[in-house]
Short mmCIF file of N, CA and C in Angstrom, two decimals:
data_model
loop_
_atom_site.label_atom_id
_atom_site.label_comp_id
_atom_site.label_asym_id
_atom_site.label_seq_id
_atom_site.Cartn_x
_atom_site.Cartn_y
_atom_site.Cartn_z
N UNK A 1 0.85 -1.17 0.00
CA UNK A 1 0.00 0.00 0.00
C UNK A 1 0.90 1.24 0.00
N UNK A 2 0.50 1.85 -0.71
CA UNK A 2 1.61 3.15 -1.16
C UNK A 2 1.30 4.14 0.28
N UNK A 3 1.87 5.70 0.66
CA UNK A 3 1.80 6.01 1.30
C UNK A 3 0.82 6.88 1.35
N UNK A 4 0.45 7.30 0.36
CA UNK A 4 -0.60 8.52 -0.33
C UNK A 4 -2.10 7.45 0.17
N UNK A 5 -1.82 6.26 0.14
CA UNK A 5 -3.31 5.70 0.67
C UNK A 5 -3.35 5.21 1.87
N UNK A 6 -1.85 5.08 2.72
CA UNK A 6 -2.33 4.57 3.92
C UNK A 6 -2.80 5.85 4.96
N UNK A 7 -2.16 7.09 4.18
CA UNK A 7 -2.49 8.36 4.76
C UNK A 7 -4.12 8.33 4.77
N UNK A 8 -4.50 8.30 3.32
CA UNK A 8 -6.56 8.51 3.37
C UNK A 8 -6.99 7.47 4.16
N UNK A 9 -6.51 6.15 4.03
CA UNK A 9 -7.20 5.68 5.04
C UNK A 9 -6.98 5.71 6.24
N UNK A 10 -6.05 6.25 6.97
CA UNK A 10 -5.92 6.94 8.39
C UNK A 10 -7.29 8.07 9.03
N UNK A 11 -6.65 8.43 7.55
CA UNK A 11 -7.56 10.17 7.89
C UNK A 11 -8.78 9.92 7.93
N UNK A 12 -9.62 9.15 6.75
CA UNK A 12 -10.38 8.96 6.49
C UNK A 12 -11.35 7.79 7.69
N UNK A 13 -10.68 6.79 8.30
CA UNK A 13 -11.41 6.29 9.73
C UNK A 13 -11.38 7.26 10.61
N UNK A 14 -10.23 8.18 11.12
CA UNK A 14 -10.24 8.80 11.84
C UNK A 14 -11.65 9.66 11.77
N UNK A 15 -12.36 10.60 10.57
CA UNK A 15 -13.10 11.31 10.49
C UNK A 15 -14.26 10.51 10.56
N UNK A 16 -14.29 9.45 10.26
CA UNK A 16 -15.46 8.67 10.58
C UNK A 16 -16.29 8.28 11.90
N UNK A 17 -14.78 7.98 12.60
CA UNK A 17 -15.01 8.17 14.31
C UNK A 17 -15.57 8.82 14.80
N UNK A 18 -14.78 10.17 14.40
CA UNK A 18 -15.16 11.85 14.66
C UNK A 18 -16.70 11.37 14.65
N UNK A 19 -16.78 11.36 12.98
CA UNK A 19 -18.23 11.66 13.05
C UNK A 19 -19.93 10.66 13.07
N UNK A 20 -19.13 9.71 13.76
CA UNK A 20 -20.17 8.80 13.81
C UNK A 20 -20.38 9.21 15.59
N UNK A 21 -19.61 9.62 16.29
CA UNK A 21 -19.26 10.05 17.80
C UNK A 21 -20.35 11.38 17.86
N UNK A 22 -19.86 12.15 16.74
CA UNK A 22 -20.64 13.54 17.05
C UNK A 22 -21.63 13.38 16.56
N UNK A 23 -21.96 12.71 16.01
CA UNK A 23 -23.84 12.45 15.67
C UNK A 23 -24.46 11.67 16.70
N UNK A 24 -23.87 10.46 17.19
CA UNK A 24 -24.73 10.05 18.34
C UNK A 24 -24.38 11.28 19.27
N UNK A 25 -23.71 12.15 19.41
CA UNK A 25 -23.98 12.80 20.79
C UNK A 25 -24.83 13.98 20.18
N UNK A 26 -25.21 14.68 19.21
CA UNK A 26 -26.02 15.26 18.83
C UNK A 26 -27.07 15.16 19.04
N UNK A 27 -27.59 13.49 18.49
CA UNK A 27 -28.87 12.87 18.69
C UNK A 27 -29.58 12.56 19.65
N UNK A 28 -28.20 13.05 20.56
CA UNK A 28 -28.78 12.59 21.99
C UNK A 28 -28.94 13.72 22.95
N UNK A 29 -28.22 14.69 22.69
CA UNK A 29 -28.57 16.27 23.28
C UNK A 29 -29.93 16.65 22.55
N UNK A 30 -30.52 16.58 21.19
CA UNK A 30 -31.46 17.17 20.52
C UNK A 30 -30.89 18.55 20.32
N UNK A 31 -31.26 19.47 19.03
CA UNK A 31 -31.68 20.52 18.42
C UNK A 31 -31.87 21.78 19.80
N UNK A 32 -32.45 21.39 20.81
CA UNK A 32 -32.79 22.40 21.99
C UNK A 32 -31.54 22.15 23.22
N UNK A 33 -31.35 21.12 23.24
CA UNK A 33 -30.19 21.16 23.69
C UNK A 33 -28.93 21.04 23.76
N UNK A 34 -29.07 21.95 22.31
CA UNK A 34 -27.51 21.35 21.82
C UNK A 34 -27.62 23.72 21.72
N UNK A 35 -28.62 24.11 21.69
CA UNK A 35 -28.64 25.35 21.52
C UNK A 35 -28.65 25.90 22.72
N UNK A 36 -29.29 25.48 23.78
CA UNK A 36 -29.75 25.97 25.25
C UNK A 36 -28.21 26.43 25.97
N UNK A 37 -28.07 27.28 27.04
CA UNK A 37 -27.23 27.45 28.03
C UNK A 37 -26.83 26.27 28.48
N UNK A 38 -27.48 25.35 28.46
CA UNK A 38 -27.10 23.93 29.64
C UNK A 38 -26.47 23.45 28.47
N UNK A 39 -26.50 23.47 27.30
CA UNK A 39 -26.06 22.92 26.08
C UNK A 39 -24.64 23.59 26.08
N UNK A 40 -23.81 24.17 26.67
CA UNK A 40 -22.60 24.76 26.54
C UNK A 40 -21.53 23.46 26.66
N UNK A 41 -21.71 22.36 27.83
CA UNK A 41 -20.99 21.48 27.93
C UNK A 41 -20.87 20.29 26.45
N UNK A 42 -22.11 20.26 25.80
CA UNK A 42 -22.26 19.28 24.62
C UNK A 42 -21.51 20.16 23.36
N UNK A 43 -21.32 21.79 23.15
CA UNK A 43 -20.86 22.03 22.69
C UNK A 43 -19.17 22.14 22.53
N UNK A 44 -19.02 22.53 23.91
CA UNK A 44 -17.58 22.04 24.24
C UNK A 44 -17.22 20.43 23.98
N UNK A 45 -17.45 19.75 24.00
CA UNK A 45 -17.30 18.58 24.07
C UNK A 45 -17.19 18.20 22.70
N UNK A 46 -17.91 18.63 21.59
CA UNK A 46 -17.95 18.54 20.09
C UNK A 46 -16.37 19.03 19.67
N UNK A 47 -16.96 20.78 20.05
CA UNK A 47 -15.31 21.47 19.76
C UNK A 47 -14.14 20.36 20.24
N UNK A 48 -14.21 19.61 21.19
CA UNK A 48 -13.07 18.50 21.74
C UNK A 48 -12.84 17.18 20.75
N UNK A 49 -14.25 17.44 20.42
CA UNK A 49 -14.04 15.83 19.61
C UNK A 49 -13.71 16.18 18.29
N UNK A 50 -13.60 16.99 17.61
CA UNK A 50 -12.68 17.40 16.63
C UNK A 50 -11.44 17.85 16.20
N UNK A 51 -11.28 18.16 17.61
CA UNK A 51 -9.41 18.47 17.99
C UNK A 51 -8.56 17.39 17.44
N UNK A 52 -8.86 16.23 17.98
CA UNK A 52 -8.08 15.38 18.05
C UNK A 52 -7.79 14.97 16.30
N UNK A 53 -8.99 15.33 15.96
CA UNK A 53 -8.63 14.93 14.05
C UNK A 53 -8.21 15.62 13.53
N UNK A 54 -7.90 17.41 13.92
CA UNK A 54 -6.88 17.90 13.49
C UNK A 54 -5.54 17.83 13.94
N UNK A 55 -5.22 17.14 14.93
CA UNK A 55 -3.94 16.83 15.36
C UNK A 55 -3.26 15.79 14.54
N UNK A 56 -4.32 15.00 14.70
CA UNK A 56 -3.69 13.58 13.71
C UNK A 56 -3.23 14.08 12.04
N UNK A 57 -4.63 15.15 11.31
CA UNK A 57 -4.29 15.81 10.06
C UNK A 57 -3.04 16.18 10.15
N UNK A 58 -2.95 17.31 11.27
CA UNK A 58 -1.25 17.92 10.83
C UNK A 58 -0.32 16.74 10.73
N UNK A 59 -0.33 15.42 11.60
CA UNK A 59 0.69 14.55 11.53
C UNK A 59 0.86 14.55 10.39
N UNK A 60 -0.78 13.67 9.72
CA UNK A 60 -0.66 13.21 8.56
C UNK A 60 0.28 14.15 7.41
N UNK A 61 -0.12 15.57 7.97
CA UNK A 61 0.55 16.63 6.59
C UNK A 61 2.06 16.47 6.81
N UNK A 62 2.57 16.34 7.97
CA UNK A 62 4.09 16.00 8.29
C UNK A 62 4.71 14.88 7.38
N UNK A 63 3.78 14.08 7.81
CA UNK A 63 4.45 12.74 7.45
C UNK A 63 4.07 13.06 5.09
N UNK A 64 3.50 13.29 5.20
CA UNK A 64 3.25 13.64 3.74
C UNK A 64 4.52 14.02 3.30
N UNK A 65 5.05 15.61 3.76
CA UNK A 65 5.74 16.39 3.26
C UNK A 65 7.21 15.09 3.49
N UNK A 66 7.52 14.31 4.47
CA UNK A 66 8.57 13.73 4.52
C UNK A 66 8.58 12.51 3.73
N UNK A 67 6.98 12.38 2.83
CA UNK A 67 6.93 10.86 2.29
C UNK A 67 7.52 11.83 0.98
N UNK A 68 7.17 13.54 0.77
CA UNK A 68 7.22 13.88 -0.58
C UNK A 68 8.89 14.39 -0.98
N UNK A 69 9.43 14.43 0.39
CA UNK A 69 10.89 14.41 0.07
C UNK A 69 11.44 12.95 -0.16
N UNK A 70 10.75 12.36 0.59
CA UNK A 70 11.61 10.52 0.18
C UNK A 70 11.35 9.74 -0.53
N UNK A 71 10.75 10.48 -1.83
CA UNK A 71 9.72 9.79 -3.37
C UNK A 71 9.13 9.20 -3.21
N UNK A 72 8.22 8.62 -1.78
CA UNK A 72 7.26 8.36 -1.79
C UNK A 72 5.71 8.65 -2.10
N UNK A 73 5.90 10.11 -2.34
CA UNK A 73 4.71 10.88 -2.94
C UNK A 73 4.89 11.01 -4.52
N UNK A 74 4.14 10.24 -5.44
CA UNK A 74 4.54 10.74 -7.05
C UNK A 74 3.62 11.78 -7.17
N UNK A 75 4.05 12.28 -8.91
CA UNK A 75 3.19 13.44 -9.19
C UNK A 75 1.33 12.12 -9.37
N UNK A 76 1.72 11.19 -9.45
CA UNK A 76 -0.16 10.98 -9.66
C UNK A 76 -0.75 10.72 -8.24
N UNK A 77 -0.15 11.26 -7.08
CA UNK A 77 -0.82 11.37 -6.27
C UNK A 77 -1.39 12.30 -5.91
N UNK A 78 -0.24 13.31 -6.25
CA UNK A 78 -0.91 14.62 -6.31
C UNK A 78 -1.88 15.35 -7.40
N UNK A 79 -1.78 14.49 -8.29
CA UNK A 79 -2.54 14.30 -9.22
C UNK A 79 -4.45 14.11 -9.14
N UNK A 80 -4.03 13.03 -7.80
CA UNK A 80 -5.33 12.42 -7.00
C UNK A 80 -5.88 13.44 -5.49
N UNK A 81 -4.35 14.11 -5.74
CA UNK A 81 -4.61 14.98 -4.17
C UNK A 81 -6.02 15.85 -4.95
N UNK A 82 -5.70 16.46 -5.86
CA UNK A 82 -6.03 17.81 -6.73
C UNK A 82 -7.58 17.29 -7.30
N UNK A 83 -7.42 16.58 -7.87
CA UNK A 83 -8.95 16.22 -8.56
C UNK A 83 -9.98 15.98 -7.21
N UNK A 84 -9.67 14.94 -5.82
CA UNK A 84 -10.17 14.71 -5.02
C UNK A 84 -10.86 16.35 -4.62
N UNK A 85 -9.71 17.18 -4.41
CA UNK A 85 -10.09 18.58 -3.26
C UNK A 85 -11.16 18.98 -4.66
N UNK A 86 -11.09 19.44 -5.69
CA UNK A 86 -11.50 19.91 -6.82
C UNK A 86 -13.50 19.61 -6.57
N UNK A 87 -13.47 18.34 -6.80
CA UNK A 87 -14.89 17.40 -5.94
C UNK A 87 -14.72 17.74 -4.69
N UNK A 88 -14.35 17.69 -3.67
CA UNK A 88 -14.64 18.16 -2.70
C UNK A 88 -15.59 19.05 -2.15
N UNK A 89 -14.81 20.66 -3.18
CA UNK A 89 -15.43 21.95 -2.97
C UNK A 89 -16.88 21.89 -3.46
N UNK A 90 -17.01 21.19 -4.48
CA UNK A 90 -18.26 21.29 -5.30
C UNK A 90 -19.46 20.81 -4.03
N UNK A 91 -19.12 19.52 -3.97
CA UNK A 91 -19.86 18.38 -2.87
C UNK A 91 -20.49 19.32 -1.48
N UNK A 92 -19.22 20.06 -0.99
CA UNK A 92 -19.40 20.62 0.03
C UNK A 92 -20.38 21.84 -0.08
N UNK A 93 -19.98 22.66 -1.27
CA UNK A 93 -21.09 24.11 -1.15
C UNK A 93 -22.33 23.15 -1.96
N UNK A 94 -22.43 21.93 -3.11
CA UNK A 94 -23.85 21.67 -3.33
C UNK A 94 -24.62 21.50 -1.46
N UNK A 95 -23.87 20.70 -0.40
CA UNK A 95 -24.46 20.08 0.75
C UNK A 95 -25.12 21.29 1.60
N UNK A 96 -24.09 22.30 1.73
CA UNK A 96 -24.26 23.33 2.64
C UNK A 96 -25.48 24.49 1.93
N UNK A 97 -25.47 24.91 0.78
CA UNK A 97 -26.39 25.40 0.04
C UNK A 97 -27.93 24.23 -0.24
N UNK A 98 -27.84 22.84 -0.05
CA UNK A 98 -29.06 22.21 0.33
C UNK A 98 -29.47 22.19 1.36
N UNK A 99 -28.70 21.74 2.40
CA UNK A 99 -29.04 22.05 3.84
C UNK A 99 -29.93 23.29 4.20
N UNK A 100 -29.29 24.35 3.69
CA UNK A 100 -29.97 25.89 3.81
C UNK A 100 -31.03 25.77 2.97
N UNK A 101 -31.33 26.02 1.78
CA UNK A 101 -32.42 25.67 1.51
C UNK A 101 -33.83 24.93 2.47
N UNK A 102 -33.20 23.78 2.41
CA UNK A 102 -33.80 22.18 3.08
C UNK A 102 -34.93 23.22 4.67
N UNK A 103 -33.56 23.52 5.38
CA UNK A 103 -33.81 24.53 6.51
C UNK A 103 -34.90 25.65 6.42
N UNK A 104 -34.71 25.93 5.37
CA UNK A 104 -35.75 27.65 5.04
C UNK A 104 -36.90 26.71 4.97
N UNK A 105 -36.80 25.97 3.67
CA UNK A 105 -38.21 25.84 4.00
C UNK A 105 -39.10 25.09 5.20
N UNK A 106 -38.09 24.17 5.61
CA UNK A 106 -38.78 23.70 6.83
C UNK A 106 -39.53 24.16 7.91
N UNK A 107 -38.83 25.63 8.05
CA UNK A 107 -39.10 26.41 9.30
C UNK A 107 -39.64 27.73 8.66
N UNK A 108 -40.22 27.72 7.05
CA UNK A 108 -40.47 28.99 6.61
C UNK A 108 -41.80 29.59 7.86
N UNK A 109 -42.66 28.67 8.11
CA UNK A 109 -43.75 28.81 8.85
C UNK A 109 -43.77 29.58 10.30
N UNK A 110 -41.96 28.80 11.19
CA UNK A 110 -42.18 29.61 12.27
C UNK A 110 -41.26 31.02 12.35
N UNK A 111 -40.69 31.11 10.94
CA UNK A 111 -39.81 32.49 10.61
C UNK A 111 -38.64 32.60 11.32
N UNK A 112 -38.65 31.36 12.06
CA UNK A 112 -37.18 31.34 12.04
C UNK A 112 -36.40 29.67 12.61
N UNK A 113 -34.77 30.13 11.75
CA UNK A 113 -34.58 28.50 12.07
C UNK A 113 -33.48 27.88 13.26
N UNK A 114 -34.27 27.37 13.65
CA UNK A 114 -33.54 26.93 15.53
C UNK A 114 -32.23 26.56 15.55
N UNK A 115 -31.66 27.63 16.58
CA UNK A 115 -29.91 28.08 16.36
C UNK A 115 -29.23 27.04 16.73
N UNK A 116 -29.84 25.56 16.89
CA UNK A 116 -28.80 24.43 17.47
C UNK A 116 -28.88 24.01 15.85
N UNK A 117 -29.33 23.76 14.98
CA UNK A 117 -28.79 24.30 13.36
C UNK A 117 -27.53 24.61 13.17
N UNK A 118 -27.15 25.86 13.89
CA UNK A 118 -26.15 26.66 13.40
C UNK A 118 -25.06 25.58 13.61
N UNK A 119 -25.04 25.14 15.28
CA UNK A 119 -23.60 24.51 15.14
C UNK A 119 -24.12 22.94 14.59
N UNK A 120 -24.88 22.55 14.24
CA UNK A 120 -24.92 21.29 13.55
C UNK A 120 -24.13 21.39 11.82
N UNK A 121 -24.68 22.46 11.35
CA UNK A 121 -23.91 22.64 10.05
C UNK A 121 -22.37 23.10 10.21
N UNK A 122 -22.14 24.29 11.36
CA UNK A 122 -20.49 24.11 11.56
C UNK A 122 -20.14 22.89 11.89
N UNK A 123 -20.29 22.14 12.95
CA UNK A 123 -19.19 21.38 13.44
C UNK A 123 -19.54 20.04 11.93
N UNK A 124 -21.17 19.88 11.70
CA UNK A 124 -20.94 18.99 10.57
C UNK A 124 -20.27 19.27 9.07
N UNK A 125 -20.20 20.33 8.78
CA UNK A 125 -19.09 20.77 7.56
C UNK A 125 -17.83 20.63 7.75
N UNK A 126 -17.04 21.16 8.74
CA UNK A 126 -15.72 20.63 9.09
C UNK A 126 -15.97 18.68 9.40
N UNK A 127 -16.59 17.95 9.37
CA UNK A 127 -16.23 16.56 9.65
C UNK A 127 -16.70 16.64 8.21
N UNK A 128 -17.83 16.16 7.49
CA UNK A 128 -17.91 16.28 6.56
C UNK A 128 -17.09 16.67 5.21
N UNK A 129 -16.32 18.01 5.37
CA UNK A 129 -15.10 18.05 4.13
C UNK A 129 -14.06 17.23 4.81
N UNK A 130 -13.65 16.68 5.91
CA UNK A 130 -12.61 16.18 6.47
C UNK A 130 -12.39 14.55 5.71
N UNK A 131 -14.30 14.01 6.24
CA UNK A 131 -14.57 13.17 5.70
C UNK A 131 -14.02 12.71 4.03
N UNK A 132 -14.90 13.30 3.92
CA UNK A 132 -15.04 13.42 2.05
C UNK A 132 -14.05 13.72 1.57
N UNK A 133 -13.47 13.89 1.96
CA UNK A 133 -11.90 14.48 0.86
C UNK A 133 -11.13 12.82 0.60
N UNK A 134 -10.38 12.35 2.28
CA UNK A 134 -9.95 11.22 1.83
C UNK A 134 -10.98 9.96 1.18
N UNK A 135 -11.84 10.04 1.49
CA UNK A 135 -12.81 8.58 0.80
C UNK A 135 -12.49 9.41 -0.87
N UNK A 136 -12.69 10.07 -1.15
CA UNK A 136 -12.69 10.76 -2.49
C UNK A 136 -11.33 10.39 -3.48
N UNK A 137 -10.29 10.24 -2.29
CA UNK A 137 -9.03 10.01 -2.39
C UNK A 137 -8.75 8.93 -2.91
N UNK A 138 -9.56 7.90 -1.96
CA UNK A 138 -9.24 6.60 -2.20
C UNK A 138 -10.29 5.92 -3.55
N UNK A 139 -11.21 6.41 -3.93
CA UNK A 139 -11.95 6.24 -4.65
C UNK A 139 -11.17 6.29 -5.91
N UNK A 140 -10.74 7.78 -5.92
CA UNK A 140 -10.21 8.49 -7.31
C UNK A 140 -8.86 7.17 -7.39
N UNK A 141 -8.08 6.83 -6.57
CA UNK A 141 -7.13 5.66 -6.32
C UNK A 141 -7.36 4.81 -7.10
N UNK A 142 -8.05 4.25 -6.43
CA UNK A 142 -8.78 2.92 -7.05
C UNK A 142 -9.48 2.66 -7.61
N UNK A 143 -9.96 3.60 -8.66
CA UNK A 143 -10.72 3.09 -9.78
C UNK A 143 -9.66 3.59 -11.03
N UNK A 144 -8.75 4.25 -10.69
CA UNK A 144 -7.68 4.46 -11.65
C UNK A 144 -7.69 5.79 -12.47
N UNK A 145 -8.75 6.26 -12.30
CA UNK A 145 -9.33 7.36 -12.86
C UNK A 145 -8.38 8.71 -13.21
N UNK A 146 -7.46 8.43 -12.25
CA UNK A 146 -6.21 9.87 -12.29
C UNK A 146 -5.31 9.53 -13.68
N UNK A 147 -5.07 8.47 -13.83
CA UNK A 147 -4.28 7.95 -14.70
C UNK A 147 -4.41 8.35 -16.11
N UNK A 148 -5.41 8.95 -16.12
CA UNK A 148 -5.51 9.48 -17.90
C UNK A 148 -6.99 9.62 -18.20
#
C-alpha cells in the first residue's frame, strides 16, 4: 500500500469516528439542547471531539511532506490529491447550500430556524469536508481514474 493511501485511510477512519461520535452525541442532546445554556458542555465537548482529528491531520501533513521528500509521494498522487479537493469543494457548497435551503423551507412557517442548526452545520461541515476528501481520495485511487 503506497503512502498517499495509507495516509486517506488513516484520515479517512479517523473522520469517521469523529463523526459517527458527534452524531450520536447530537442525537442525543437534541436541536434544543444542543442550543440551550445547559447545552454549553455538549458544545464544548464537540469542539473537543474534533481536535483530536486535526492533530492527527497535521501529523498526517508531516508525514506527507517527509513521504514527498523521500519519493514516496509521485506526481499521480498529487494528481489524485487535486482532482479529489476539486470534488470536494463542489460536494461541500452543493451540501451546505441544500441544507440551507432544506432549513428555510422547513421552518419557513415559524420564521425562524432553531440556532442548534447553526452549530450542527459548523461542526458537521468541518467533519464532513474532512470526511469526504480522503474517501474521495481513495476512490479516485482505485478506480484508476487519475491515470488518464
Amino acid at each position: 500500500m503506497s503512502l498517499a493511501r495509507k495516509i486517506a485511510v488513516i484520515s479517512g477512519t479517523v473522520w469517521l469516528v469523529i463523526g459517527i461520535a458527534s452524531t450520536l452525541m447530537v442525537v442525543d442532546s437534541g436541536l434544543e439542547g444542543l442550543a440551550s445554556s445547559s447545552g454549553e458542555t455538549t458544545r464544548s465537548v464537540l469542539a473537543a471531539m474534533i481536535l483530536p482529528g486535526y492533530l492527527i491531520g497535521f501529523a498526517l501533513i508531516w508525514w506527507t511532506h517527509k513521504g514527498n521528500r523521500a519519493g514516496e509521494i509521485d506526481e499521480r498522487d498529487r494528481k489524485i490529491e487535486r482532482r479529489a479537493t476539486e470534488i470536494v469543494g463542489i460536494v461541500v457548497l452543493l451540501t451546505v447550500f441544500l441544507v440551507g435551503i432544506g432549513l428555510y423551507d422547513a421552518y419557513l412557517d415559524r420564521g425562524a430556524v432553531p440556532v442548534g442548526w447553526l452549530y450542527i452545520m459548523a461542526y458537521g461541515t468541518i467533519i464532513w469536508v474532512s470526511l469526504l476528501h480522503p474517501l474521495l481520495r481513495l476512490i479516485i485511487d482505485l478506480s484508476g481514474t487519475a491515470d488518464g
